[in-house]
Coordinates of C-alpha atoms and ligand atoms in Angstrom, one line a residue:
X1215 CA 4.7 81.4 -10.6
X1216 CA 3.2 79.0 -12.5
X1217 CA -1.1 79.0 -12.2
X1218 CA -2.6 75.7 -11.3
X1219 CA -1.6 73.5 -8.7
X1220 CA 1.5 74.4 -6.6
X1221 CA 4.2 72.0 -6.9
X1222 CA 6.7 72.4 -3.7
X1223 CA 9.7 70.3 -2.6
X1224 CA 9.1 68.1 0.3
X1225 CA 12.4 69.3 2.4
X1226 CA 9.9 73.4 2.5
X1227 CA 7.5 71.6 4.8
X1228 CA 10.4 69.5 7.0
X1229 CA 11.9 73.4 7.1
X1230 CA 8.6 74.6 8.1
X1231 CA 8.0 72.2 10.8
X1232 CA 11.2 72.8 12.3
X1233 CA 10.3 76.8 12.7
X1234 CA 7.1 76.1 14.0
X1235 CA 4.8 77.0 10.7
X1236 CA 2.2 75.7 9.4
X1237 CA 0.9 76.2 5.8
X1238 CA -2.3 77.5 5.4
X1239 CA -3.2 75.4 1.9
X1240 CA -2.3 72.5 4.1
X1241 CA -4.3 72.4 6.8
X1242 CA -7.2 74.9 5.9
X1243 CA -9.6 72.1 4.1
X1244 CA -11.1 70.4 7.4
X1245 CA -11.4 73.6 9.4
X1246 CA -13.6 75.0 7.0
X1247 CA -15.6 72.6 7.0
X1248 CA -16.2 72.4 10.7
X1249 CA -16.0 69.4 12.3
X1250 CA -18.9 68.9 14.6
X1251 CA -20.9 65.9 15.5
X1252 CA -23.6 65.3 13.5
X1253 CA -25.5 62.7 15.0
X1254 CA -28.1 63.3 18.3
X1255 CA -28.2 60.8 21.4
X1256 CA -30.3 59.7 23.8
X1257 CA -30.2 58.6 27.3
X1258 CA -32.8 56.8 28.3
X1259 CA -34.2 57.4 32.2
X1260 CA -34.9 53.4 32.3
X1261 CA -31.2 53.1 31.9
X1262 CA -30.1 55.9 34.0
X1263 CA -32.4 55.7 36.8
X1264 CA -30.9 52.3 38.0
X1265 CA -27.2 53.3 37.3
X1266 CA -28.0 56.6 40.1
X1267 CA -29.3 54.0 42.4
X1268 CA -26.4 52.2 42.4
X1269 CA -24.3 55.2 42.6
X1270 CA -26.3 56.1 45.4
X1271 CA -25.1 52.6 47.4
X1272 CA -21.5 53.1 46.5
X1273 CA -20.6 56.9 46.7
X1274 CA -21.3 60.2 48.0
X1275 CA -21.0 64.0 48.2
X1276 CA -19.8 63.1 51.9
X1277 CA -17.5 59.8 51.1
X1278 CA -15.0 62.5 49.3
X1279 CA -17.1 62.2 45.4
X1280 CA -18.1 66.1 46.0
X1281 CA -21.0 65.0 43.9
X1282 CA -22.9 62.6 43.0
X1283 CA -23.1 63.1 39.1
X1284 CA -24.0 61.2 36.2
X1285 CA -22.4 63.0 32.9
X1286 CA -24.5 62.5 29.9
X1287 CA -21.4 61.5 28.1
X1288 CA -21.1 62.3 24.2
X1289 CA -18.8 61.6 21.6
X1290 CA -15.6 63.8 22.4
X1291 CA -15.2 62.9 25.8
X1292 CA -16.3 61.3 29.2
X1293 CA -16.7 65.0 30.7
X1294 CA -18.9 66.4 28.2
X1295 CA -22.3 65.8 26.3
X1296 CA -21.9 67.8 23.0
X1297 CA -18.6 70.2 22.3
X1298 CA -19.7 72.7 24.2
X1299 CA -21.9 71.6 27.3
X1300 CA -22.2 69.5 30.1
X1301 CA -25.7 67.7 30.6
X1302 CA -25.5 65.2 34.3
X1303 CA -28.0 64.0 36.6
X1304 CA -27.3 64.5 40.2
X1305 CA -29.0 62.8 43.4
X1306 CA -28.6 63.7 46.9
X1307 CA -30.1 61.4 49.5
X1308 CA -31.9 62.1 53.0
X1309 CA -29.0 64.0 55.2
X1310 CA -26.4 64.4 52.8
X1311 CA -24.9 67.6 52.0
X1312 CA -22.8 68.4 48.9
X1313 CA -20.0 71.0 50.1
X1314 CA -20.1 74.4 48.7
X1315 CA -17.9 75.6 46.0
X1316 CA -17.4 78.1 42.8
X1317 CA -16.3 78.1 39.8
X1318 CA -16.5 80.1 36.6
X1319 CA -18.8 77.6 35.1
X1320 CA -22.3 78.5 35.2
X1321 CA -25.0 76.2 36.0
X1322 CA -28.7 75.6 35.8
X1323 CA -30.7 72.4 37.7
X1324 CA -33.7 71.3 36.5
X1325 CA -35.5 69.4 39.2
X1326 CA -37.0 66.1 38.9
X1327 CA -37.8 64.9 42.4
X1328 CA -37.3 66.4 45.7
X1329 CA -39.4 67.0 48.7
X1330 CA -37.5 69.5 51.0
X1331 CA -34.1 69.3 49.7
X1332 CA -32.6 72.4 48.6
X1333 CA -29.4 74.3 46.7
X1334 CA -27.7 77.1 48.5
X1335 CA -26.7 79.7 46.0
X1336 CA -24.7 82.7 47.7
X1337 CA -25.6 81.6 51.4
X1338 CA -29.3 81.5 50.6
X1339 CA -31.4 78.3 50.4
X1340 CA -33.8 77.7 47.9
X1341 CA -35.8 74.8 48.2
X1342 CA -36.0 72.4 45.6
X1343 CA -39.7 71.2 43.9
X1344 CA -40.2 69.4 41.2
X1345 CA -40.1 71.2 37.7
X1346 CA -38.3 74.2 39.4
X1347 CA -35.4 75.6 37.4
X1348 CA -32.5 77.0 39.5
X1349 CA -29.2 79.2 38.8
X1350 CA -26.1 79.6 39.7
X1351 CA -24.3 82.1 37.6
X1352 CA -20.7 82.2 36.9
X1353 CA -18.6 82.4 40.3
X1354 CA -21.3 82.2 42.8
X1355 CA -21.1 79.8 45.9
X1356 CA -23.0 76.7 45.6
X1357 CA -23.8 73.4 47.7
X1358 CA -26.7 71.0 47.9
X1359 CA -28.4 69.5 51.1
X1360 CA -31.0 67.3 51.8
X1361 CA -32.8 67.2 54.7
X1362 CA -35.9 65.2 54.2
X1363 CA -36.7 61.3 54.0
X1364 CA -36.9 61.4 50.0
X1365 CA -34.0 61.0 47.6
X1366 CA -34.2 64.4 45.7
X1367 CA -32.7 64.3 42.0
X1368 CA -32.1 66.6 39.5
X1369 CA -30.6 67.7 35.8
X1370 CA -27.6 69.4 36.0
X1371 CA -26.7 71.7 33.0
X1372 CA -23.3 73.6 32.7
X1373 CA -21.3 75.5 30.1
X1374 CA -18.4 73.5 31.0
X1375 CA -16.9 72.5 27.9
X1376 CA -16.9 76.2 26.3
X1377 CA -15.3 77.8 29.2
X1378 CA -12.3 75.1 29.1
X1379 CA -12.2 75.6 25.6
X1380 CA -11.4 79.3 26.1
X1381 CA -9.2 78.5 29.1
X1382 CA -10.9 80.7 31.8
X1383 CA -12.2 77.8 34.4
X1384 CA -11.4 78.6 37.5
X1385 CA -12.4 76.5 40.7
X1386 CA -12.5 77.5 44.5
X1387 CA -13.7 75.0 47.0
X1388 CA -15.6 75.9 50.4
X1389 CA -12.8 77.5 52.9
X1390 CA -13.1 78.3 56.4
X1391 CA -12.3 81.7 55.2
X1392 CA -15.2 81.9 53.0
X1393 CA -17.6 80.1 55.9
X1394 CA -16.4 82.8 58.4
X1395 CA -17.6 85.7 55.7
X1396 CA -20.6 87.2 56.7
X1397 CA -23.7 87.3 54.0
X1398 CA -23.7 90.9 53.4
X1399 CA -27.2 91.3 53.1
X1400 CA -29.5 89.1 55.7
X1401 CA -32.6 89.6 53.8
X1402 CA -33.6 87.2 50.7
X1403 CA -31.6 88.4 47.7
X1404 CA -32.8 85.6 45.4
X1405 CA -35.0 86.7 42.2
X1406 CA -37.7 84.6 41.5
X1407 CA -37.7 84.9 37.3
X1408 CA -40.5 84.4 34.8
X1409 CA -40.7 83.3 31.0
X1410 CA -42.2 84.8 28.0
X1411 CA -42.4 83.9 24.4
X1412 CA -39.3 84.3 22.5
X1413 CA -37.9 87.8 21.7
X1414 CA -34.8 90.0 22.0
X1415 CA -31.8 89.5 24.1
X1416 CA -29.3 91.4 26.4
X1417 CA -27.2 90.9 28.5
X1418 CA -27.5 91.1 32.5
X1419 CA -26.3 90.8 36.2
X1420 CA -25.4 87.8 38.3
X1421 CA -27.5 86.3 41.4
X1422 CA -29.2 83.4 41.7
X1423 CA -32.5 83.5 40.3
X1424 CA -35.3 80.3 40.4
X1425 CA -38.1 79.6 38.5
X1426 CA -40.9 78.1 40.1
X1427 CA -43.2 75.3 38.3
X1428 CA -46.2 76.6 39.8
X1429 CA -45.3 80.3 37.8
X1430 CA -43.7 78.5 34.6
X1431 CA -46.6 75.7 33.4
X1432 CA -49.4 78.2 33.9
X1433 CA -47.9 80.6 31.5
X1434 CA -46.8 77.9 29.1
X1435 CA -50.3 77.0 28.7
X1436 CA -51.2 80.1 28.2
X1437 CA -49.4 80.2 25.8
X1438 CA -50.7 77.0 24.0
X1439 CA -53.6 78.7 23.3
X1440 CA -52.2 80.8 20.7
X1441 CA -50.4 79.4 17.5
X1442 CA -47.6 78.6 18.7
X1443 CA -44.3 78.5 16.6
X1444 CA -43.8 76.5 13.4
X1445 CA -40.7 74.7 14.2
X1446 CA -40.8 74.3 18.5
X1447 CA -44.7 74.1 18.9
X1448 CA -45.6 76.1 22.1
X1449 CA -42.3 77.3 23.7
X1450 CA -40.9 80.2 25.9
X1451 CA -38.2 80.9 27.2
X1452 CA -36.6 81.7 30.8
X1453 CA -35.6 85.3 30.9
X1454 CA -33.5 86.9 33.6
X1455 CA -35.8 89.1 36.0
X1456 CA -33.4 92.1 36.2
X1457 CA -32.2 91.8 32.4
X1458 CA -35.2 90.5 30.0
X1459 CA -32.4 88.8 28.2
X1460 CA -31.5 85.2 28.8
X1461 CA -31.3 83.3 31.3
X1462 CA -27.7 83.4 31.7
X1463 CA -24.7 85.4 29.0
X1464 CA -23.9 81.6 28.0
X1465 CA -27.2 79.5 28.6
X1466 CA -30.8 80.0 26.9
X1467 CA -33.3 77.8 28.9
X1468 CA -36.9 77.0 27.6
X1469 CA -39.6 75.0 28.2
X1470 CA -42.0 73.8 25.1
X1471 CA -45.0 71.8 24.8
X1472 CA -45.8 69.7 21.9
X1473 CA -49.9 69.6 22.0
X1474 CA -51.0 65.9 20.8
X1475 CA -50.5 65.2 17.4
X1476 CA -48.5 68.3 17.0
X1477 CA -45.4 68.0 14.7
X1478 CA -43.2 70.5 14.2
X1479 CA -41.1 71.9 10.7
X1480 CA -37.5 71.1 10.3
X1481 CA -34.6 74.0 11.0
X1482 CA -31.2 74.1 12.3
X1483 CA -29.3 76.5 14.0
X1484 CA -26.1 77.2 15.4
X1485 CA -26.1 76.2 19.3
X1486 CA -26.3 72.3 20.5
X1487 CA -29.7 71.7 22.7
X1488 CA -30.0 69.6 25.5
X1489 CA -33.8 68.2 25.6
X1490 CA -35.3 66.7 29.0
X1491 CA -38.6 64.9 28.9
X1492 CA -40.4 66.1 31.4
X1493 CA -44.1 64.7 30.5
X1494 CA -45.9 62.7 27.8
X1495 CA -43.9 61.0 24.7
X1496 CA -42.9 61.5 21.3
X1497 CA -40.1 61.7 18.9
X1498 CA -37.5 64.1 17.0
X1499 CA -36.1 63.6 14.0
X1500 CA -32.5 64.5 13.8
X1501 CA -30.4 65.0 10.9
X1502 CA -32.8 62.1 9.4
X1503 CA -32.7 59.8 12.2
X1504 CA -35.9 59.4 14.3
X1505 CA -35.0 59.2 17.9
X1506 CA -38.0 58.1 20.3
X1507 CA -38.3 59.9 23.9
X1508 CA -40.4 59.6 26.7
X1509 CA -40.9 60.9 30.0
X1510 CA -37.2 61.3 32.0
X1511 CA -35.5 61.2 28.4
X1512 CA -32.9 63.1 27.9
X1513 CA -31.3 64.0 24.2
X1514 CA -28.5 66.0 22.5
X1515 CA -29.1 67.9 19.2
X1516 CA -25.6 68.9 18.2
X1517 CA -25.2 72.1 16.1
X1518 CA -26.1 72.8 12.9
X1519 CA -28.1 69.7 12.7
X1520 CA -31.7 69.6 11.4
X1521 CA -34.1 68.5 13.7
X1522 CA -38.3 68.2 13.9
X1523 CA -40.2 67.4 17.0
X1524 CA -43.1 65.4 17.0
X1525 CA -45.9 64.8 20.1
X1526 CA -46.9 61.3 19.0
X1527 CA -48.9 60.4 22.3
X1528 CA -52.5 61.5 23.6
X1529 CA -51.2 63.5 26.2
X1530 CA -49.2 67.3 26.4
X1531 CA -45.7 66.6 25.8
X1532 CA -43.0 69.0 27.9
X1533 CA -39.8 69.3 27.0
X1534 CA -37.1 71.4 29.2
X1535 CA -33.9 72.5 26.9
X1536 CA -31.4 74.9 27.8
X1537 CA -28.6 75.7 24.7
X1538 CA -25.2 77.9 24.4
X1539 CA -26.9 80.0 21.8
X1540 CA -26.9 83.2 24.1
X1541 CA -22.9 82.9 23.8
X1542 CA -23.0 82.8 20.3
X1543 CA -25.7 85.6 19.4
X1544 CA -23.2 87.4 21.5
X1545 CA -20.0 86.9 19.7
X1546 CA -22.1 87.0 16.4
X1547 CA -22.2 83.4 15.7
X1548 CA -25.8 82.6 16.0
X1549 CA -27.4 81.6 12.6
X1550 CA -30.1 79.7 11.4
X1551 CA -31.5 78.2 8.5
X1552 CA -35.5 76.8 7.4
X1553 CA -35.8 73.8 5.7
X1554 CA -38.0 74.0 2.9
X1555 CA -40.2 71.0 2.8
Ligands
LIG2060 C1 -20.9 70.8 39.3 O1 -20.1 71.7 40.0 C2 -22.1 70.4 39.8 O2 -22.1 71.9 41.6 C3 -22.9 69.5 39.1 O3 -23.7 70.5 41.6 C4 -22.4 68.9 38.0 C5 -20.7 68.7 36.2 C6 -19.5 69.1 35.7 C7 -18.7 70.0 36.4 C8 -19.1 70.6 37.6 C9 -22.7 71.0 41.1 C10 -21.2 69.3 37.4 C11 -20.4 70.2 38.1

């Protein structure tokens, strides 16, 4: 054959088509280069606060909605905020309940207001306070209820879009049969998890697991009196209680603090983050582009992209994140690069 490029008659790729082959020299060029967003987003709590309200007058977890969720909606589609997670906010008013159900998704809720309201996770309830960071693994029972006079409201994060992608969502809703099965163990079976500064990772067992505020903050200032790390500021991270390894095999959660003035060095990795705001104000800079947060914010770094953080206020800045990267560090795919600057 003759070197240089390949010269080939237009009625091979007609035959090709027609026995269901592709060729490789064809189609190879955009799948090496990836594909993936590369442009963050913001939604901004003074535009989503009043949409929930209104959702609140108009539907409802007992009007036949199941729940009533806001999707952070990104670029590839309505159900999903970057390729490979789901980012909502959710409220459930005084008396409502949101039925129970399972599904191989797993899900963590950050909570932004609630006084008395609570998730049941496996038949137990666990009560719902501000800042508290909840679980519910992959196939466990879950429902929502609300039985005080405020509205409570929460994030939502899920791994939905990566367990579509590799077909193995499966969904059961409540059943008499399942309400009729007896909790095998009467006694309180939730583990209440800690954090710690960044480290090593396993992988572990499934049962709901919550993380109070009042045990998290304290030990993320704590840890603001060290260093701190050159390209998150003050951060750790939500580690299973039975495991030490991450929060769940497909979601890292953390929780960082920018300390005023604080900016932070530019990296990227592998792994799209979900950022909420949960106090002071600031700004990242992603991929070049500044984006400006405050309090209730909530962004989207895609992967791969390079990103800074900055703490431009007076005040502590919080930021709760949870990413896919325990999926990938799994299946080898985790990698991350410094910028040099
Ligand atoms: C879901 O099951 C819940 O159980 C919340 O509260 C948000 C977003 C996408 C898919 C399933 C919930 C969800 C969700």
């Amino acid at each position: 054959m003759q070197k240089g490029k390949t010269q080939v008659d237009s009625s091979f790729y007609q035959d090709l088509e027609e026995a269901s082959l592709s060729a490789f020299w064809k189609v190879i060029a955009p799948l090496q280069k990836g594909g993936s967003p590369r442009r963050g987003r913001i939604w901004r709590w003074d535009q989503v606060h009043p949409m929930l309200e209104r959702a609140g007058k108009l539907v409802g977890p007992d009007q036949g909605a199941e729940r009533r969720v806001l999707i952070f909606a990104g670029a590839e589609s309505s159900a999903t905020t970057t390729p490979t997670l789901t980012a909502s906010v959710q409220m459930v008013l005084p008396g409502e309940t949101a039925p129970s159900h399972r599904h191989t998704i797993s899900a963590i809720r950050f909570v932004l207001s609630a006084k008395g309201a609570f998730t049941e996770v496996e038949g137990e309830r666990i009560p719902m306070e501000p800042g508290d960071l909840i679980v519910t693994p992959a196939w466990s029972w879950h429902g929502h209820g609300n039985e005080s006079r405020e509205p409570a409201v929460w994030l939502d994060g899920l791994d939905a879009p990566l367990v579509r992608a590799l077909k193995v969502a499966f969904f059961e809703p409540d059943s008499e049969e399942h309400q009729k099965q007896e909790i095998p163990d009467s006694g309180r079976h939730t583990a209440t998890g800690s954090v710690r500064a960044l480290g090593a990772h396993s992988s572990q067992a499934a049962f709901p697991v919550v993380y109070p505020w009042s045990e998290v903050y304290p030990e993320l200032q704590h840890q603001a009196a060290g260093a701190g790390d050159p390209y998150d500021g003050v951060i750790v991270e939500y580690v299973h209680p039975a495991t030490g390894g991450p929060t769940l095999p497909t979601l890292g959660c953390y929780l960082q603090l920018l300390r005023p003035g604080e900016k932070t060095r530019t990296h990227r990795h592998t792994g799209s983050v979900i950022y909420h705001v949960v106090r002071g104000s600031g700004y990242s800079t992603l991929e070049g582009e500044r984006i400006d947060w405050q309090k209730r914010d909530t962004f989207a770094l895609p992967s791969w992209v390079w990103h800074a953080h900055s703490n431009s206020g007076s005040e502590e800045a919080i930021l709760f994140s949870f990413t896919e990267a325990p999926a990938l560090r799994t299946l080898g795919l985790y990698r991350q690069e410094e910028k040099s600057d």
